Coordinates of C-alpha atoms and ligand atoms in Angstrom, one line a residue:
M26 CA 77.6 80.0 90.9
V27 CA 81.0 81.7 91.2
T28 CA 80.3 85.3 92.3
R29 CA 82.3 88.4 91.9
N30 CA 82.9 88.6 95.6
T31 CA 84.3 85.0 95.7
L32 CA 86.7 85.9 92.9
L33 CA 87.7 89.1 94.7
Y34 CA 88.3 87.0 97.8
L35 CA 90.4 84.4 95.8
S36 CA 92.3 87.3 94.2
R37 CA 93.7 88.1 97.7
Q38 CA 94.9 84.5 98.3
E39 CA 98.4 84.5 96.7
G40 CA 99.1 81.0 97.8
L41 CA 96.5 79.7 95.3
K42 CA 98.7 81.1 92.5
D43 CA 101.2 78.2 93.0
F44 CA 98.4 75.7 92.9
A45 CA 96.7 77.2 89.9
T46 CA 99.9 77.6 87.8
R47 CA 100.4 73.8 88.0
F48 CA 97.6 73.6 85.5
R49 CA 99.3 74.4 82.2
P50 CA 96.0 75.6 80.6
F51 CA 95.5 78.1 83.5
K52 CA 99.0 79.4 83.0
K53 CA 98.4 79.7 79.3
L54 CA 95.2 81.6 79.8
T55 CA 96.8 84.2 82.1
T56 CA 98.8 85.3 79.0
R57 CA 95.5 86.7 77.7
F58 CA 95.4 89.4 80.4
V59 CA 99.0 89.6 81.5
A60 CA 101.9 90.2 79.0
G61 CA 104.4 88.0 80.8
E62 CA 106.7 88.1 83.8
T63 CA 109.6 90.1 82.4
I64 CA 110.1 93.5 80.7
E65 CA 111.3 91.7 77.5
E66 CA 108.0 89.8 77.3
A67 CA 106.0 93.1 77.8
V68 CA 108.2 94.8 75.1
A69 CA 107.3 91.9 72.7
A70 CA 103.6 92.3 73.4
I71 CA 103.8 96.1 72.9
R72 CA 105.6 95.7 69.6
Q73 CA 102.6 93.7 68.4
L74 CA 100.1 96.3 69.7
N75 CA 102.1 99.1 68.0
A76 CA 102.0 97.1 64.7
R77 CA 98.2 97.0 65.1
G78 CA 98.1 100.8 65.5
C79 CA 97.8 100.9 69.3
T80 CA 100.1 102.7 71.8
A81 CA 100.6 101.2 75.3
S82 CA 101.2 101.9 78.9
F83 CA 103.5 99.6 80.9
D84 CA 102.2 98.5 84.3
H85 CA 104.6 96.5 86.6
L86 CA 102.4 94.4 88.7
N87 CA 103.2 94.5 92.4
E88 CA 100.8 95.1 95.2
S89 CA 101.0 95.5 99.0
V90 CA 104.6 96.5 99.0
T91 CA 105.6 96.8 102.7
K92 CA 109.4 97.2 102.7
I93 CA 111.4 100.3 101.8
S94 CA 113.9 98.1 99.9
E95 CA 111.0 96.7 97.8
T96 CA 109.8 100.3 96.9
E97 CA 113.4 101.1 95.7
E98 CA 113.4 97.9 93.6
E99 CA 110.1 99.2 92.0
V100 CA 111.8 102.5 91.1
R101 CA 114.7 100.6 89.5
E102 CA 112.3 98.4 87.6
Y103 CA 110.5 101.5 86.2
L104 CA 113.8 103.1 85.2
R105 CA 114.6 99.9 83.4
V106 CA 111.2 100.1 81.7
L107 CA 111.8 103.7 80.5
A108 CA 115.2 102.8 79.2
S109 CA 113.8 99.7 77.4
I110 CA 111.1 101.8 75.7
D111 CA 113.7 104.0 74.2
D112 CA 116.1 101.1 73.3
A113 CA 113.3 99.1 71.7
G114 CA 111.8 102.2 70.0
I115 CA 108.3 101.2 71.0
R116 CA 105.4 103.7 71.5
S117 CA 104.5 103.4 75.2
N118 CA 104.4 105.4 78.4
V119 CA 104.2 104.0 82.0
S120 CA 101.6 103.7 84.7
I121 CA 102.5 103.6 88.3
K122 CA 100.7 102.8 91.6
L123 CA 101.7 104.8 94.6
T124 CA 101.3 101.9 97.0
Q125 CA 104.1 100.2 95.0
F126 CA 106.3 103.2 95.8
G127 CA 105.6 103.1 99.6
L128 CA 102.2 104.7 100.2
D129 CA 101.5 102.2 103.0
I130 CA 104.8 103.1 104.6
D131 CA 105.4 106.8 104.2
P132 CA 103.9 109.4 101.8
E133 CA 107.2 111.4 101.7
L134 CA 109.1 108.3 100.6
T135 CA 106.4 107.7 98.0
Y136 CA 106.7 111.2 96.7
K137 CA 110.5 110.9 96.4
N138 CA 110.3 107.5 94.7
A139 CA 107.6 108.7 92.2
R140 CA 109.6 111.9 91.6
T141 CA 112.7 109.8 90.5
V142 CA 110.6 108.0 87.9
V143 CA 108.8 111.2 86.7
A144 CA 112.1 113.0 86.4
D145 CA 113.6 110.3 84.2
A146 CA 110.4 110.1 82.0
A147 CA 110.5 113.9 81.6
R148 CA 114.2 113.8 80.6
R149 CA 113.3 111.2 78.0
G150 CA 110.2 113.0 76.7
N151 CA 108.0 110.2 78.1
F152 CA 104.9 110.3 80.4
V153 CA 104.0 108.8 83.7
R154 CA 100.3 108.1 84.7
V155 CA 99.6 107.9 88.4
D156 CA 96.9 105.2 88.7
M157 CA 94.1 105.7 91.3
E158 CA 93.7 103.0 93.9
A159 CA 91.1 102.5 96.8
S160 CA 89.3 105.5 98.3
S161 CA 91.4 105.3 101.5
V162 CA 94.3 106.7 99.4
T163 CA 92.5 109.0 97.0
Q164 CA 93.4 112.3 98.8
V165 CA 97.0 111.4 99.4
T166 CA 97.4 110.2 95.8
L167 CA 96.0 113.6 94.6
D168 CA 98.2 115.5 97.0
I169 CA 101.4 113.7 95.7
F170 CA 100.3 114.1 92.1
K171 CA 99.8 117.9 92.6
R172 CA 103.3 118.2 94.0
L173 CA 104.7 116.3 91.1
R174 CA 102.6 118.3 88.6
A175 CA 103.9 121.6 90.2
E176 CA 107.4 120.5 89.4
F177 CA 106.9 118.9 86.0
G178 CA 105.0 119.7 82.9
L179 CA 101.5 118.8 81.7
N180 CA 103.0 116.2 79.3
D181 CA 105.2 114.6 81.9
V182 CA 102.8 113.3 84.5
G183 CA 99.0 112.7 84.7
I184 CA 96.4 111.3 87.0
V185 CA 93.3 109.1 87.1
V186 CA 89.7 109.9 88.1
Q187 CA 87.1 107.2 88.9
S188 CA 83.5 108.1 88.0
Y189 CA 82.1 105.8 90.8
L190 CA 83.4 108.3 93.4
R191 CA 81.0 110.9 94.6
R192 CA 83.8 113.3 94.8
A193 CA 84.9 112.7 91.2
Q194 CA 83.4 115.8 89.6
T195 CA 84.8 118.2 92.2
D196 CA 88.2 116.6 91.8
V197 CA 88.0 117.0 88.0
E198 CA 87.2 120.7 88.4
E199 CA 90.2 121.2 90.7
L200 CA 92.5 119.2 88.4
L201 CA 91.5 121.1 85.3
K202 CA 92.4 124.4 87.0
I203 CA 96.1 123.3 87.2
P204 CA 95.6 121.9 84.4
A205 CA 96.2 118.1 84.4
R206 CA 95.9 115.3 82.0
I207 CA 93.3 112.9 83.3
R208 CA 92.5 109.2 82.6
L209 CA 88.8 108.7 83.3
C210 CA 87.7 105.2 84.4
K211 CA 84.7 103.8 86.3
G212 CA 86.7 102.5 89.2
A213 CA 87.7 98.9 90.2
Y214 CA 87.6 98.7 94.0
N215 CA 84.9 97.7 96.5
E216 CA 83.8 101.0 98.0
P217 CA 81.1 101.8 100.6
P218 CA 77.9 103.7 99.3
E219 CA 78.9 106.9 101.3
V220 CA 82.0 107.1 99.0
A221 CA 80.9 105.6 95.7
F222 CA 77.7 105.4 93.8
P223 CA 76.3 101.8 94.4
D224 CA 74.2 101.9 91.3
K225 CA 75.9 101.2 87.9
K226 CA 73.5 103.6 86.2
E227 CA 74.7 106.5 88.4
V228 CA 78.4 105.5 87.7
D229 CA 77.7 105.5 84.0
E230 CA 75.9 108.9 84.1
N231 CA 78.7 110.4 86.0
Y232 CA 81.2 108.9 83.5
I233 CA 79.4 110.6 80.6
R234 CA 79.1 113.9 82.5
I235 CA 82.8 114.0 83.3
M236 CA 83.8 112.7 79.8
R237 CA 82.0 115.7 78.3
V238 CA 83.8 118.1 80.6
L239 CA 87.2 116.5 79.7
L240 CA 86.6 116.5 76.0
S241 CA 85.8 120.3 76.0
S242 CA 88.7 121.2 78.2
G243 CA 91.3 121.6 75.5
V244 CA 93.7 119.2 77.4
Y245 CA 94.6 115.7 76.0
H246 CA 92.8 113.1 78.2
G247 CA 92.4 109.3 78.3
I248 CA 88.9 107.8 78.1
A249 CA 89.5 104.4 79.7
T250 CA 86.6 101.9 79.2
H251 CA 85.5 98.8 77.4
D252 CA 81.8 99.8 77.6
P253 CA 80.4 100.3 74.1
H254 CA 77.9 102.9 75.5
M255 CA 80.6 105.0 77.0
I256 CA 82.6 104.8 73.8
E257 CA 79.6 105.7 71.6
A258 CA 78.8 108.7 73.9
T259 CA 82.4 109.9 73.6
I260 CA 82.5 109.6 69.8
E261 CA 79.1 111.4 69.6
T262 CA 80.2 114.2 71.9
A263 CA 83.3 114.8 69.9
R264 CA 81.4 114.8 66.7
Q265 CA 78.7 117.2 67.9
R266 CA 81.3 119.6 69.4
G267 CA 83.7 119.4 66.4
I268 CA 86.5 117.9 68.6
G269 CA 89.1 116.1 66.5
K270 CA 90.2 112.5 66.9
E271 CA 93.7 113.7 67.8
A272 CA 92.4 115.6 70.9
F273 CA 91.9 112.6 73.2
E274 CA 92.6 108.9 73.4
F275 CA 90.7 105.7 74.2
Q276 CA 92.3 103.3 76.7
M277 CA 91.6 99.6 77.3
L278 CA 93.2 96.8 79.2
Y279 CA 95.5 94.2 77.6
G280 CA 93.4 91.2 76.4
V281 CA 90.0 92.9 77.0
R282 CA 87.8 93.6 73.9
R283 CA 90.7 93.3 71.5
D284 CA 88.2 93.5 68.6
L285 CA 87.0 96.9 69.8
Q286 CA 90.6 98.1 70.4
E287 CA 91.6 97.2 66.8
Q288 CA 88.3 98.7 65.4
L289 CA 88.9 102.0 67.1
A290 CA 92.5 102.2 65.9
R291 CA 91.4 101.4 62.4
D292 CA 88.8 104.1 62.6
G293 CA 91.6 106.6 63.3
Y294 CA 91.2 107.0 67.1
N295 CA 94.2 107.1 69.4
M296 CA 94.0 103.8 71.2
R297 CA 96.2 103.0 74.2
V298 CA 96.4 99.6 75.8
Y299 CA 97.4 99.2 79.4
V300 CA 99.9 96.3 79.5
P301 CA 100.5 94.6 82.9
Y302 CA 103.4 92.3 83.4
G303 CA 105.4 90.9 86.3
R304 CA 105.8 88.0 88.7
H305 CA 102.9 89.2 90.9
W306 CA 100.2 88.8 88.2
Y307 CA 97.8 86.6 90.2
P308 CA 95.6 89.2 92.0
Y309 CA 95.4 91.4 88.9
F310 CA 94.3 88.3 86.8
M311 CA 91.7 87.3 89.3
R312 CA 90.2 90.8 89.4
R313 CA 89.8 90.7 85.6
L314 CA 87.9 87.4 86.0
A315 CA 85.8 89.0 88.7
E316 CA 84.8 91.8 86.3
R317 CA 83.2 89.4 83.9
P318 CA 82.2 86.0 85.4
A319 CA 81.7 84.6 81.9
N320 CA 85.6 84.6 81.8
V321 CA 85.5 82.0 84.6
W322 CA 83.7 79.5 82.5
F323 CA 86.1 80.2 79.7
V324 CA 89.0 79.4 82.1
L325 CA 87.4 76.3 83.6
K326 CA 86.4 74.9 80.2
N327 CA 90.0 75.2 79.0
M328 CA 91.4 73.7 82.3
L329 CA 89.1 70.7 81.9
K330 CA 90.1 70.3 78.2
G331 CA 93.8 70.4 79.2
Ligands
FAD12 C1 93.4 101.6 80.6 C2 92.7 101.4 81.9 C3 93.2 101.9 83.1 C4 92.6 101.7 84.3 N1 93.1 102.3 85.4 C5 92.4 102.2 86.6 C6 92.8 102.9 87.8 O1 93.8 103.6 87.8 N2 92.0 102.8 88.9 C7 90.9 102.0 88.9 O2 90.2 102.0 89.9 N3 90.5 101.4 87.8 C8 91.2 101.4 86.7 N4 90.7 100.8 85.5 C9 89.6 99.8 85.7 C10 88.2 100.4 85.5 O3 88.0 101.3 86.6 C11 87.1 99.4 85.4 O4 87.1 98.5 86.5 C12 87.2 98.5 84.2 O5 87.7 99.2 83.1 C13 85.8 98.0 83.8 O6 85.0 99.0 83.5 P1 84.4 99.4 82.0 O7 84.5 100.8 81.8 O8 85.1 98.6 81.0 O9 82.9 99.1 82.1 P2 82.0 97.8 82.6 O10 80.6 98.4 82.8 O11 82.7 97.2 83.8 O12 82.1 96.8 81.4 C14 81.5 97.2 80.2 C15 81.7 96.0 79.2 O13 83.2 95.9 79.0 C16 83.5 94.5 78.8 N5 84.5 94.1 79.9 C17 84.8 94.8 81.0 N6 85.7 94.2 81.7 C18 86.0 93.0 81.1 C19 86.8 91.9 81.3 N7 87.6 91.8 82.4 N8 86.8 90.9 80.4 C20 86.0 90.9 79.3 N9 85.2 91.9 79.0 C21 85.2 93.0 79.9 C22 82.2 93.7 78.9 O14 81.7 93.6 77.6 C23 81.3 94.6 79.7 O15 80.0 94.4 79.5 C24 91.3 101.0 84.3 C25 90.8 100.5 83.1 C26 91.4 100.7 81.9 C27 90.8 100.3 80.7

Protein backbone atom coordinates (compact mmCIF):
# COMPACT_ATOMS: atom_id res chain seq x y z
CA MET A 1 0.00 0.00 0.00
CA VAL A 2 1.43 3.39 -0.99
CA THR A 3 1.18 5.60 2.08
CA ARG A 4 0.96 9.36 2.38
CA ASN A 5 4.38 9.46 4.07
CA THR A 6 5.99 7.45 1.23
CA LEU A 7 4.60 9.92 -1.28
CA LEU A 8 5.75 12.87 0.83
CA TYR A 9 9.22 11.23 0.95
CA LEU A 10 9.21 10.72 -2.86
CA SER A 11 8.11 14.34 -3.31
CA ARG A 12 11.49 15.39 -1.87
CA GLN A 13 13.50 13.24 -4.35
CA GLU A 14 13.79 15.61 -7.34
CA GLY A 15 16.01 13.09 -9.16
CA LEU A 16 12.97 10.85 -9.61
CA LYS A 17 11.35 13.55 -11.73
CA ASP A 18 13.67 12.83 -14.68
CA PHE A 19 12.95 9.12 -14.38
CA ALA A 20 9.19 9.59 -14.07
CA THR A 21 8.87 12.05 -16.97
CA ARG A 22 10.29 9.41 -19.36
CA PHE A 23 6.84 7.82 -19.10
CA ARG A 24 4.71 9.88 -21.43
CA PRO A 25 1.45 9.04 -19.57
CA PHE A 26 3.01 10.31 -16.29
CA LYS A 27 4.00 13.58 -17.95
CA LYS A 28 0.51 13.85 -19.41
CA LEU A 29 -1.10 13.29 -16.01
CA THR A 30 0.91 16.05 -14.37
CA THR A 31 -0.98 18.49 -16.56
CA ARG A 32 -4.03 17.69 -14.51
CA PHE A 33 -2.54 19.45 -11.45
CA VAL A 34 0.10 21.71 -13.05
CA ALA A 35 -0.76 24.20 -15.80
CA GLY A 36 2.56 23.84 -17.66
CA GLU A 37 6.16 24.94 -17.39
CA THR A 38 5.84 28.47 -18.83
CA ILE A 39 3.84 31.65 -18.17
CA GLU A 40 2.24 31.28 -21.61
CA GLU A 41 0.90 27.82 -20.74
CA ALA A 42 -0.47 29.13 -17.43
CA VAL A 43 -2.11 32.09 -19.21
CA ALA A 44 -3.82 29.63 -21.61
CA ALA A 45 -5.10 27.57 -18.66
CA ILE A 46 -6.39 30.70 -16.91
CA ARG A 47 -8.20 31.86 -20.04
CA GLN A 48 -10.14 28.58 -19.94
CA LEU A 49 -10.91 29.00 -16.23
CA ASN A 50 -12.09 32.58 -16.83
CA ALA A 51 -14.34 31.29 -19.63
CA ARG A 52 -15.90 28.90 -17.07
CA GLY A 53 -16.58 31.76 -14.65
CA CYS A 54 -13.57 31.25 -12.37
CA THR A 55 -10.84 33.72 -11.48
CA ALA A 56 -7.28 32.50 -10.78
CA SER A 57 -4.09 32.99 -8.81
CA PHE A 58 -0.70 32.36 -10.47
CA ASP A 59 1.78 30.31 -8.47
CA HIS A 60 5.29 29.98 -9.85
CA LEU A 61 6.57 26.66 -8.53
CA ASN A 62 10.01 26.80 -7.02
CA GLU A 63 11.06 25.50 -3.64
CA SER A 64 14.20 25.47 -1.54
CA VAL A 65 15.75 28.52 -3.18
CA THR A 66 19.20 28.94 -1.65
CA LYS A 67 20.97 31.54 -3.83
CA ILE A 68 20.39 35.31 -3.81
CA SER A 69 20.53 35.33 -7.63
CA GLU A 70 17.71 32.74 -7.72
CA THR A 71 15.52 34.90 -5.46
CA GLU A 72 16.07 37.82 -7.85
CA GLU A 73 15.09 35.62 -10.76
CA GLU A 74 11.85 34.77 -8.86
CA VAL A 75 11.09 38.48 -8.52
CA ARG A 76 11.64 39.00 -12.26
CA GLU A 77 9.38 36.02 -12.99
CA TYR A 78 6.56 37.50 -10.89
CA LEU A 79 6.97 40.92 -12.56
CA ARG A 80 6.62 39.13 -15.92
CA VAL A 81 3.52 37.34 -14.59
CA LEU A 82 1.90 40.63 -13.49
CA ALA A 83 2.65 42.18 -16.89
CA SER A 84 1.29 39.09 -18.68
CA ILE A 85 -1.98 39.28 -16.71
CA ASP A 86 -2.51 42.83 -17.97
CA ASP A 87 -1.37 42.07 -21.52
CA ALA A 88 -3.59 39.00 -21.80
CA GLY A 89 -6.53 40.70 -20.07
CA ILE A 90 -7.14 37.66 -17.85
CA ARG A 91 -8.75 37.76 -14.39
CA SER A 92 -6.01 36.61 -12.03
CA ASN A 93 -3.90 37.70 -9.09
CA VAL A 94 -0.65 36.11 -7.85
CA SER A 95 0.41 33.94 -4.90
CA ILE A 96 3.98 34.02 -3.60
CA LYS A 97 5.96 31.88 -1.16
CA LEU A 98 8.46 33.78 0.95
CA THR A 99 10.99 30.91 0.84
CA GLN A 100 11.12 31.56 -2.92
CA PHE A 101 12.15 35.12 -2.16
CA GLY A 102 14.95 34.18 0.23
CA LEU A 103 13.47 33.30 3.62
CA ASP A 104 16.08 30.58 4.14
CA ILE A 105 18.82 33.15 3.39
CA ASP A 106 17.82 36.47 4.96
CA PRO A 107 14.42 37.89 6.07
CA GLU A 108 15.43 41.44 5.07
CA LEU A 109 16.26 40.30 1.52
CA THR A 110 12.92 38.46 1.48
CA TYR A 111 11.02 41.56 2.55
CA LYS A 112 12.70 43.67 -0.17
CA ASN A 113 12.01 41.05 -2.86
CA ALA A 114 8.37 40.67 -1.82
CA ARG A 115 8.00 44.46 -1.61
CA THR A 116 9.09 44.85 -5.25
CA VAL A 117 6.36 42.45 -6.38
CA VAL A 118 3.66 43.96 -4.12
CA ALA A 119 4.55 47.49 -5.29
CA ASP A 120 4.18 46.45 -8.94
CA ALA A 121 0.88 44.67 -8.23
CA ALA A 122 -0.44 47.72 -6.34
CA ARG A 123 0.53 50.01 -9.24
CA ARG A 124 -1.40 47.73 -11.61
CA GLY A 125 -4.43 47.42 -9.31
CA ASN A 126 -3.65 43.74 -8.76
CA PHE A 127 -3.24 41.71 -5.55
CA VAL A 128 -0.51 39.53 -4.00
CA ARG A 129 -1.33 36.65 -1.64
CA VAL A 130 1.50 35.59 0.64
CA ASP A 131 1.16 31.80 1.01
CA MET A 132 1.80 30.22 4.42
CA GLU A 133 4.48 27.51 4.63
CA ALA A 134 5.74 25.24 7.43
CA SER A 135 5.36 26.30 11.08
CA SER A 136 9.10 27.04 11.37
CA VAL A 137 8.43 30.17 9.29
CA THR A 138 4.90 31.14 10.42
CA GLN A 139 6.01 34.02 12.65
CA VAL A 140 8.56 35.50 10.24
CA THR A 141 6.03 35.22 7.38
CA LEU A 142 3.44 37.11 9.47
CA ASP A 143 6.05 39.73 10.45
CA ILE A 144 7.00 40.38 6.83
CA PHE A 145 3.35 40.42 5.78
CA LYS A 146 2.53 43.01 8.49
CA ARG A 147 5.35 45.26 7.26
CA LEU A 148 4.05 45.01 3.71
CA ARG A 149 0.47 45.60 4.83
CA ALA A 150 1.56 48.72 6.76
CA GLU A 151 2.93 50.15 3.51
CA PHE A 152 0.29 48.93 1.06
CA GLY A 153 -3.49 48.73 1.06
CA LEU A 154 -5.98 46.07 2.13
CA ASN A 155 -6.57 45.22 -1.54
CA ASP A 156 -2.88 45.05 -2.48
CA VAL A 157 -1.60 42.23 -0.27
CA GLY A 158 -3.11 39.40 1.78
CA ILE A 159 -2.05 36.43 3.88
CA VAL A 160 -2.99 32.79 4.64
CA VAL A 161 -4.06 31.16 7.91
CA GLN A 162 -3.94 27.35 8.39
CA SER A 163 -6.69 25.95 10.63
CA TYR A 164 -4.52 22.99 11.74
CA LEU A 165 -2.30 25.38 13.73
CA ARG A 166 -3.12 25.81 17.39
CA ARG A 167 -2.21 29.50 17.07
CA ALA A 168 -4.57 30.09 14.10
CA GLN A 169 -7.43 31.74 15.97
CA THR A 170 -5.16 34.19 17.82
CA ASP A 171 -3.43 35.06 14.52
CA VAL A 172 -6.80 35.72 12.89
CA GLU A 173 -7.85 38.06 15.73
CA GLU A 174 -4.59 40.03 15.35
CA LEU A 175 -4.81 40.15 11.55
CA LEU A 176 -8.41 41.38 11.57
CA LYS A 177 -7.40 44.32 13.77
CA ILE A 178 -5.13 45.64 10.96
CA PRO A 179 -7.35 44.57 8.99
CA ALA A 180 -6.07 42.01 6.49
CA ARG A 181 -7.52 39.85 3.76
CA ILE A 182 -7.08 36.21 4.74
CA ARG A 183 -7.13 32.93 2.82
CA LEU A 184 -8.28 30.21 5.19
CA CYS A 185 -6.98 26.68 4.46
CA LYS A 186 -6.48 23.55 6.57
CA GLY A 187 -2.69 23.40 6.12
CA ALA A 188 -0.48 21.12 4.02
CA TYR A 189 2.72 20.43 5.99
CA ASN A 190 3.69 17.67 8.43
CA GLU A 191 3.59 19.39 11.83
CA PRO A 192 4.21 18.10 15.38
CA PRO A 193 1.18 17.82 17.74
CA GLU A 194 2.47 20.67 19.95
CA VAL A 195 2.03 23.00 16.98
CA ALA A 196 -0.88 21.56 15.01
CA PHE A 197 -4.02 19.58 15.88
CA PRO A 198 -3.22 15.94 15.06
CA ASP A 199 -6.90 15.07 14.77
CA LYS A 200 -8.72 15.90 11.51
CA LYS A 201 -11.92 16.54 13.47
CA GLU A 202 -10.26 19.34 15.45
CA VAL A 203 -8.75 20.83 12.26
CA ASP A 204 -12.21 20.88 10.66
CA GLU A 205 -13.89 22.34 13.77
CA ASN A 206 -11.28 25.08 13.91
CA TYR A 207 -11.77 25.71 10.19
CA ILE A 208 -15.49 26.26 10.67
CA ARG A 209 -14.98 28.44 13.76
CA ILE A 210 -12.52 30.69 11.90
CA MET A 211 -14.60 30.72 8.68
CA ARG A 212 -17.51 32.14 10.72
CA VAL A 213 -15.32 34.89 12.18
CA LEU A 214 -14.01 35.76 8.71
CA LEU A 215 -17.43 35.86 7.06
CA SER A 216 -18.76 38.27 9.69
CA SER A 217 -15.69 40.55 9.61
CA GLY A 218 -16.81 42.76 6.72
CA VAL A 219 -13.51 42.06 4.88
CA TYR A 220 -13.27 40.07 1.61
CA HIS A 221 -11.63 36.71 2.45
CA GLY A 222 -10.86 33.47 0.61
CA ILE A 223 -12.31 30.17 1.82
CA ALA A 224 -9.84 27.63 0.36
CA THR A 225 -10.99 24.03 0.54
CA HIS A 226 -12.26 21.09 -1.53
CA ASP A 227 -14.06 19.65 1.46
CA PRO A 228 -17.83 19.58 0.77
CA HIS A 229 -18.55 19.88 4.54
CA MET A 230 -16.51 23.09 4.84
CA ILE A 231 -18.18 24.46 1.70
CA GLU A 232 -21.69 23.60 2.94
CA ALA A 233 -20.92 25.17 6.33
CA THR A 234 -19.74 28.36 4.60
CA ILE A 235 -22.82 28.60 2.39
CA GLU A 236 -25.08 27.95 5.38
CA THR A 237 -23.32 30.55 7.58
CA ALA A 238 -23.60 33.17 4.84
CA ARG A 239 -27.27 32.35 4.34
CA GLN A 240 -28.12 32.52 8.06
CA ARG A 241 -26.28 35.80 8.56
CA GLY A 242 -27.50 37.46 5.36
CA ILE A 243 -23.97 37.73 3.94
CA GLY A 244 -24.01 38.17 0.14
CA LYS A 245 -22.19 35.91 -2.32
CA GLU A 246 -20.04 38.87 -3.39
CA ALA A 247 -18.63 39.29 0.15
CA PHE A 248 -16.16 36.35 -0.03
CA GLU A 249 -14.68 33.83 -2.47
CA PHE A 250 -14.12 30.09 -2.55
CA GLN A 251 -10.69 28.91 -3.63
CA MET A 252 -9.52 25.51 -4.92
CA LEU A 253 -6.43 24.02 -6.52
CA TYR A 254 -6.04 23.57 -10.27
CA GLY A 255 -7.34 20.14 -11.31
CA VAL A 256 -8.89 19.26 -7.94
CA ARG A 257 -12.69 18.88 -7.82
CA ARG A 258 -13.21 20.66 -11.13
CA ASP A 259 -16.89 19.61 -10.97
CA LEU A 260 -17.36 21.45 -7.68
CA GLN A 261 -15.44 24.52 -8.94
CA GLU A 262 -17.77 24.84 -11.91
CA GLN A 263 -20.87 24.13 -9.84
CA LEU A 264 -20.06 26.91 -7.34
CA ALA A 265 -19.28 29.35 -10.18
CA ARG A 266 -22.60 28.45 -11.83
CA ASP A 267 -24.38 29.00 -8.50
CA GLY A 268 -23.05 32.57 -8.49
CA TYR A 269 -20.22 32.22 -5.96
CA ASN A 270 -16.85 33.85 -6.55
CA MET A 271 -14.55 30.92 -7.35
CA ARG A 272 -10.77 31.35 -7.59
CA VAL A 273 -8.48 28.58 -8.81
CA TYR A 274 -4.86 28.45 -7.70
CA VAL A 275 -2.81 27.76 -10.83
CA PRO A 276 0.70 26.37 -10.32
CA TYR A 277 3.16 26.32 -13.19
CA GLY A 278 6.91 26.11 -13.70
CA ARG A 279 9.79 23.72 -14.30
CA HIS A 280 9.93 22.67 -10.62
CA TRP A 281 6.50 21.02 -10.63
CA TYR A 282 7.57 17.62 -9.30
CA PRO A 283 7.36 18.13 -5.46
CA TYR A 284 4.04 19.99 -5.78
CA PHE A 285 2.60 17.22 -7.97
CA MET A 286 3.69 14.48 -5.56
CA ARG A 287 2.13 16.34 -2.59
CA ARG A 288 -1.20 16.45 -4.46
CA LEU A 289 -0.96 12.67 -4.92
CA ALA A 290 -0.18 12.29 -1.22
CA GLU A 291 -3.34 14.19 -0.27
CA ARG A 292 -5.48 11.55 -1.91
CA PRO A 293 -3.88 8.13 -2.40
CA ALA A 294 -6.67 7.18 -4.84
CA ASN A 295 -4.87 9.53 -7.25
CA VAL A 296 -1.86 7.19 -7.18
CA TRP A 297 -3.88 4.29 -8.58
CA PHE A 298 -5.24 6.62 -11.22
CA VAL A 299 -1.64 7.52 -12.20
CA LEU A 300 -0.37 3.91 -12.11
CA LYS A 301 -3.31 2.61 -14.16
CA ASN A 302 -2.64 5.21 -16.83
CA MET A 303 1.11 4.51 -16.83
CA LEU A 304 0.48 0.80 -17.33
CA LYS A 305 -2.02 1.51 -20.11
CA GLY A 306 0.53 3.76 -21.89
C1 LIG B 1 -6.41 27.80 -3.14
C2 LIG B 1 -5.62 27.04 -2.13
C3 LIG B 1 -4.50 27.59 -1.58
C4 LIG B 1 -3.76 26.91 -0.60
N1 LIG B 1 -2.71 27.53 0.01
C5 LIG B 1 -2.08 26.92 1.03
C6 LIG B 1 -1.08 27.58 1.78
O1 LIG B 1 -0.73 28.75 1.55
N2 LIG B 1 -0.48 26.89 2.79
C7 LIG B 1 -0.84 25.60 3.11
O2 LIG B 1 -0.29 25.04 4.06
N3 LIG B 1 -1.78 24.96 2.40
C8 LIG B 1 -2.41 25.57 1.38
N4 LIG B 1 -3.39 24.91 0.70
C9 LIG B 1 -3.58 23.44 0.90
C10 LIG B 1 -4.53 23.15 2.03
O3 LIG B 1 -3.94 23.51 3.25
C11 LIG B 1 -4.89 21.64 2.08
O4 LIG B 1 -3.74 20.87 2.19
C12 LIG B 1 -5.66 21.16 0.85
O5 LIG B 1 -6.51 22.14 0.34
C13 LIG B 1 -6.50 19.94 1.20
O6 LIG B 1 -7.44 20.28 2.20
P1 LIG B 1 -9.04 20.39 1.95
O7 LIG B 1 -9.52 21.61 2.63
O8 LIG B 1 -9.33 20.33 0.51
O9 LIG B 1 -9.65 19.20 2.78
P2 LIG B 1 -9.30 17.64 2.89
O10 LIG B 1 -9.97 17.20 4.15
O11 LIG B 1 -7.83 17.38 2.73
O12 LIG B 1 -10.02 17.04 1.64
C14 LIG B 1 -11.43 17.07 1.51
C15 LIG B 1 -11.83 16.42 0.20
O13 LIG B 1 -11.31 17.21 -0.89
C16 LIG B 1 -10.91 16.37 -1.97
N5 LIG B 1 -9.46 16.52 -2.22
C17 LIG B 1 -8.55 17.17 -1.45
N6 LIG B 1 -7.32 17.13 -2.01
C18 LIG B 1 -7.44 16.44 -3.16
C19 LIG B 1 -6.55 16.05 -4.21
N7 LIG B 1 -5.26 16.38 -4.18
N8 LIG B 1 -7.05 15.36 -5.25
C20 LIG B 1 -8.36 15.07 -5.33
N9 LIG B 1 -9.25 15.38 -4.36
C21 LIG B 1 -8.81 16.06 -3.31
C22 LIG B 1 -11.25 14.96 -1.55
O14 LIG B 1 -12.56 14.67 -2.00
C23 LIG B 1 -11.25 15.04 -0.03
O15 LIG B 1 -12.03 14.05 0.56
C24 LIG B 1 -4.16 25.60 -0.24
C25 LIG B 1 -5.30 25.04 -0.79
C26 LIG B 1 -6.05 25.74 -1.70
C27 LIG B 1 -7.30 25.13 -2.22
